[in-house]
């Protein structure tokens, strides 16, 4: 699901009412209105989506942060992930698989060689431009979120390359990552987005 924001508008009272007390407190800790609006609208939409899937009241859902800060649902029942950047957010849901999603605004003024040296392998970063960097960055971040790792973990331990259609070719040597896939998502102009999902390894695999 994609959310489109009007960052100059007030946040919805219905969205505000859907949040827990802790979520409201956290939203108010953001200094900028646009950051508050993104958090409030995204979390309220997530609650409604999951509540509809599980046939429970959105306000009854309880979330917790995993070891690397990835949001988890207490009591399980559904896998999900969220990402927001600029005027957009993405929410991924699955009943069966761990998922990771990422969207980023393509910053053409960024220090691409410097970022590539930290985030990409030498093969990935060779001759890359801003659009190419952010396409790989969202694929890498979505992948790490799907396997439950922080973004600082293993960035250089795997690589993503354009594959067939919207799929990336993923190269790694992590036996516990199971059957891991990552694909490019359609994104608004000036943005890049990707979705990753991880199915369990086959017995003995």
CSV table of C-alpha atoms in Angstrom, one decimal:
chain,number,residue,atom,x,y,z
A,1,UNK,CA,0.0,0.0,0.0
A,2,UNK,CA,1.2,3.5,-0.9
A,3,UNK,CA,0.3,6.6,1.1
A,4,UNK,CA,0.6,10.1,-0.4
A,5,UNK,CA,1.0,13.0,2.0
A,6,UNK,CA,0.2,16.7,1.8
A,7,UNK,CA,3.0,17.7,4.2
A,8,UNK,CA,1.5,21.2,4.7
A,9,UNK,CA,-1.9,19.9,5.9
A,10,UNK,CA,-2.9,19.2,9.5
A,11,UNK,CA,-2.9,15.6,10.5
A,12,UNK,CA,-6.2,13.8,10.6
A,13,UNK,CA,-8.0,13.6,13.9
A,14,UNK,CA,-9.2,10.1,13.0
A,15,UNK,CA,-5.6,9.1,12.5
A,16,UNK,CA,-4.6,10.7,15.8
A,17,UNK,CA,-7.4,8.9,17.6
A,18,UNK,CA,-6.3,5.5,16.2
A,19,UNK,CA,-2.9,5.8,17.9
A,20,UNK,CA,-1.9,4.5,21.3
A,21,UNK,CA,-0.8,6.9,24.0
A,22,UNK,CA,2.9,5.9,23.5
A,23,UNK,CA,2.6,6.5,19.7
A,24,UNK,CA,1.1,10.0,20.3
A,25,UNK,CA,3.9,10.9,22.7
A,26,UNK,CA,6.5,9.7,20.2
A,27,UNK,CA,4.8,11.7,17.3
A,28,UNK,CA,4.9,14.9,19.4
A,29,UNK,CA,8.6,14.4,20.0
A,30,UNK,CA,9.3,15.2,16.3
A,31,UNK,CA,10.2,18.8,15.9
A,32,UNK,CA,9.0,19.2,12.3
A,33,UNK,CA,5.3,19.1,11.4
A,34,UNK,CA,6.0,16.9,8.3
A,35,UNK,CA,7.7,14.3,10.4
A,36,UNK,CA,4.8,14.2,12.8
A,37,UNK,CA,2.3,13.9,10.0
A,38,UNK,CA,4.2,11.1,8.3
A,39,UNK,CA,4.4,9.1,11.5
A,40,UNK,CA,0.8,9.6,12.6
A,41,UNK,CA,-0.7,8.9,9.1
A,42,UNK,CA,1.5,5.8,8.5
A,43,UNK,CA,1.0,4.2,11.9
A,44,UNK,CA,-2.8,4.8,11.8
A,45,UNK,CA,-3.0,3.3,8.3
A,46,UNK,CA,-0.9,0.3,9.5
A,47,UNK,CA,-3.3,-0.3,12.4
A,48,UNK,CA,-6.3,-0.2,10.1
A,49,UNK,CA,-4.8,-2.6,7.6
A,50,UNK,CA,-3.7,-5.1,10.1
A,51,UNK,CA,-6.9,-4.8,12.1
A,52,UNK,CA,-8.9,-5.5,8.9
A,53,UNK,CA,-6.8,-8.5,8.1
A,54,UNK,CA,-7.0,-10.0,11.7
A,55,UNK,CA,-10.6,-8.8,12.3
A,56,UNK,CA,-9.7,-7.0,15.4
A,57,UNK,CA,-10.1,-3.3,16.4
A,58,UNK,CA,-7.1,-1.3,15.2
A,59,UNK,CA,-6.7,0.2,18.7
A,60,UNK,CA,-6.4,-3.3,20.2
A,61,UNK,CA,-3.2,-4.0,18.4
A,62,UNK,CA,0.0,-3.9,20.4
A,63,UNK,CA,3.4,-3.3,18.7
A,64,UNK,CA,6.9,-3.9,20.0
A,65,UNK,CA,10.3,-3.0,18.5
A,66,UNK,CA,12.6,-6.0,17.7
A,67,UNK,CA,16.3,-6.2,18.4
A,68,UNK,CA,17.2,-3.8,15.5
A,69,UNK,CA,14.1,-1.6,16.0
A,70,UNK,CA,12.0,-3.3,13.4
A,71,UNK,CA,8.4,-3.0,14.4
A,72,UNK,CA,6.7,-6.3,15.4
A,73,UNK,CA,3.1,-7.2,16.3
A,74,UNK,CA,2.7,-8.7,19.8
A,75,UNK,CA,1.0,-12.1,19.3
A,76,UNK,CA,2.1,-12.4,15.7
A,77,UNK,CA,-0.5,-13.4,13.1
A,78,UNK,CA,0.9,-11.1,10.3
A,79,UNK,CA,4.2,-9.9,9.0
A,80,UNK,CA,4.6,-6.3,8.0
A,81,UNK,CA,7.1,-3.5,7.3
A,82,UNK,CA,6.8,0.2,6.7
A,83,UNK,CA,9.0,2.9,5.1
A,84,UNK,CA,8.5,6.6,4.4
A,85,UNK,CA,10.4,9.3,2.6
A,86,UNK,CA,9.4,12.8,1.5
A,87,UNK,CA,5.7,12.8,0.5
A,88,UNK,CA,5.2,9.1,0.4
A,89,UNK,CA,5.1,6.0,2.5
A,90,UNK,CA,4.8,2.2,1.8
A,91,UNK,CA,3.3,-0.5,3.9
A,92,UNK,CA,4.0,-4.2,3.1
A,93,UNK,CA,1.8,-7.0,4.7
A,94,UNK,CA,2.1,-10.7,4.5
A,95,UNK,CA,0.4,-13.6,6.4
A,96,UNK,CA,3.2,-16.0,5.7
A,97,UNK,CA,6.6,-14.4,5.0
A,98,UNK,CA,8.9,-11.9,6.6
A,99,UNK,CA,8.9,-8.7,4.5
A,100,UNK,CA,11.0,-5.6,4.1
A,101,UNK,CA,10.1,-2.5,2.2
A,102,UNK,CA,12.0,0.8,1.5
A,103,UNK,CA,11.3,4.0,-0.4
A,104,UNK,CA,13.8,6.8,-0.7
A,105,UNK,CA,13.8,10.2,-2.5
A,106,UNK,CA,16.6,10.3,-5.0
A,107,UNK,CA,19.0,13.0,-3.9
A,108,UNK,CA,21.0,14.1,-6.9
A,109,UNK,CA,23.2,16.4,-4.6
A,110,UNK,CA,24.3,13.5,-2.4
A,111,UNK,CA,28.0,12.4,-2.2
A,112,UNK,CA,27.3,9.3,-4.3
A,113,UNK,CA,31.0,8.1,-4.4
A,114,UNK,CA,31.2,8.5,-0.6
A,115,UNK,CA,27.9,6.7,0.1
A,116,UNK,CA,28.7,3.9,-2.4
A,117,UNK,CA,32.0,3.3,-0.6
A,118,UNK,CA,30.1,2.6,2.6
A,119,UNK,CA,27.0,0.9,1.3
A,120,UNK,CA,27.9,-0.9,-1.9
A,121,UNK,CA,30.4,-3.5,-2.9
A,122,UNK,CA,33.1,-2.4,-5.4
A,123,UNK,CA,31.3,-4.1,-8.2
A,124,UNK,CA,27.9,-2.5,-7.4
A,125,UNK,CA,29.4,1.0,-7.0
A,126,UNK,CA,31.5,1.1,-10.2
A,127,UNK,CA,30.5,4.1,-12.3
A,128,UNK,CA,27.1,4.5,-10.5
A,129,UNK,CA,25.0,7.6,-10.6
A,130,UNK,CA,22.5,8.9,-8.1
A,131,UNK,CA,19.5,7.0,-9.5
A,132,UNK,CA,21.5,3.8,-9.7
A,133,UNK,CA,22.8,4.2,-6.1
A,134,UNK,CA,19.3,4.7,-4.6
A,135,UNK,CA,17.9,1.8,-6.6
A,136,UNK,CA,20.5,-0.4,-5.0
A,137,UNK,CA,20.2,1.2,-1.6
A,138,UNK,CA,16.4,0.6,-1.3
A,139,UNK,CA,17.0,-3.0,-2.4
A,140,UNK,CA,19.6,-3.5,0.2
A,141,UNK,CA,17.7,-1.8,3.0
A,142,UNK,CA,14.5,-3.8,2.1
A,143,UNK,CA,16.6,-7.0,2.2
A,144,UNK,CA,18.1,-6.3,5.6
A,145,UNK,CA,14.7,-5.4,7.0
A,146,UNK,CA,13.2,-8.7,5.7
A,147,UNK,CA,15.9,-10.8,7.4
A,148,UNK,CA,15.6,-8.7,10.6
A,149,UNK,CA,19.0,-6.9,10.6
A,150,UNK,CA,19.8,-3.3,11.1
A,151,UNK,CA,20.8,-1.2,8.1
A,152,UNK,CA,24.4,-1.0,9.4
A,153,UNK,CA,24.7,-4.8,9.3
A,154,UNK,CA,26.2,-6.6,6.4
A,155,UNK,CA,25.8,-3.9,3.7
A,156,UNK,CA,29.0,-5.0,2.1
A,157,UNK,CA,28.3,-8.7,2.7
A,158,UNK,CA,25.9,-9.1,-0.2
A,159,UNK,CA,25.2,-7.4,-3.5
A,160,UNK,CA,22.2,-6.7,-5.7
A,161,UNK,CA,22.2,-6.3,-9.4
A,162,UNK,CA,19.5,-5.7,-12.0
A,163,UNK,CA,17.9,-9.1,-13.0
A,164,UNK,CA,15.0,-10.1,-15.1
A,165,UNK,CA,12.0,-7.7,-15.2
A,166,UNK,CA,11.6,-6.0,-11.8
A,167,UNK,CA,13.6,-8.6,-9.9
A,168,UNK,CA,17.1,-8.1,-8.6
A,169,UNK,CA,19.8,-10.7,-8.6
A,170,UNK,CA,20.8,-11.2,-5.0
A,171,UNK,CA,24.3,-12.6,-4.2
A,172,UNK,CA,25.2,-13.6,-0.6
A,173,UNK,CA,26.7,-16.4,1.4
A,174,UNK,CA,24.3,-16.3,4.4
A,175,UNK,CA,22.9,-19.8,5.0
A,176,UNK,CA,20.2,-18.6,7.4
A,177,UNK,CA,18.7,-16.1,5.0
A,178,UNK,CA,16.5,-18.8,3.4
A,179,UNK,CA,14.8,-18.2,0.1
A,180,UNK,CA,15.2,-14.5,-0.1
A,181,UNK,CA,13.8,-12.4,-3.0
A,182,UNK,CA,13.9,-8.6,-3.7
A,183,UNK,CA,12.1,-6.7,-6.4
A,184,UNK,CA,11.8,-3.2,-7.7
A,185,UNK,CA,8.6,-1.4,-6.9
A,186,UNK,CA,6.9,1.3,-9.1
A,187,UNK,CA,7.8,4.6,-7.4
A,188,UNK,CA,6.8,8.2,-8.0
A,189,UNK,CA,9.1,10.3,-10.1
A,190,UNK,CA,12.3,11.1,-8.2
A,191,UNK,CA,12.0,8.2,-5.8
A,192,UNK,CA,13.2,4.6,-5.7
A,193,UNK,CA,11.4,1.7,-3.9
A,194,UNK,CA,11.9,-2.0,-3.3
A,195,UNK,CA,10.2,-5.0,-1.6
A,196,UNK,CA,12.0,-8.0,-0.2
A,197,UNK,CA,10.5,-11.2,1.2
A,198,UNK,CA,12.0,-14.2,2.9
A,199,UNK,CA,10.5,-17.7,3.0
A,200,UNK,CA,11.8,-20.4,5.4
A,201,UNK,CA,14.7,-22.6,4.3
A,202,UNK,CA,13.6,-26.1,3.2
A,203,UNK,CA,14.3,-28.8,5.8
A,204,UNK,CA,18.0,-29.8,5.6
A,205,UNK,CA,18.6,-26.8,3.3
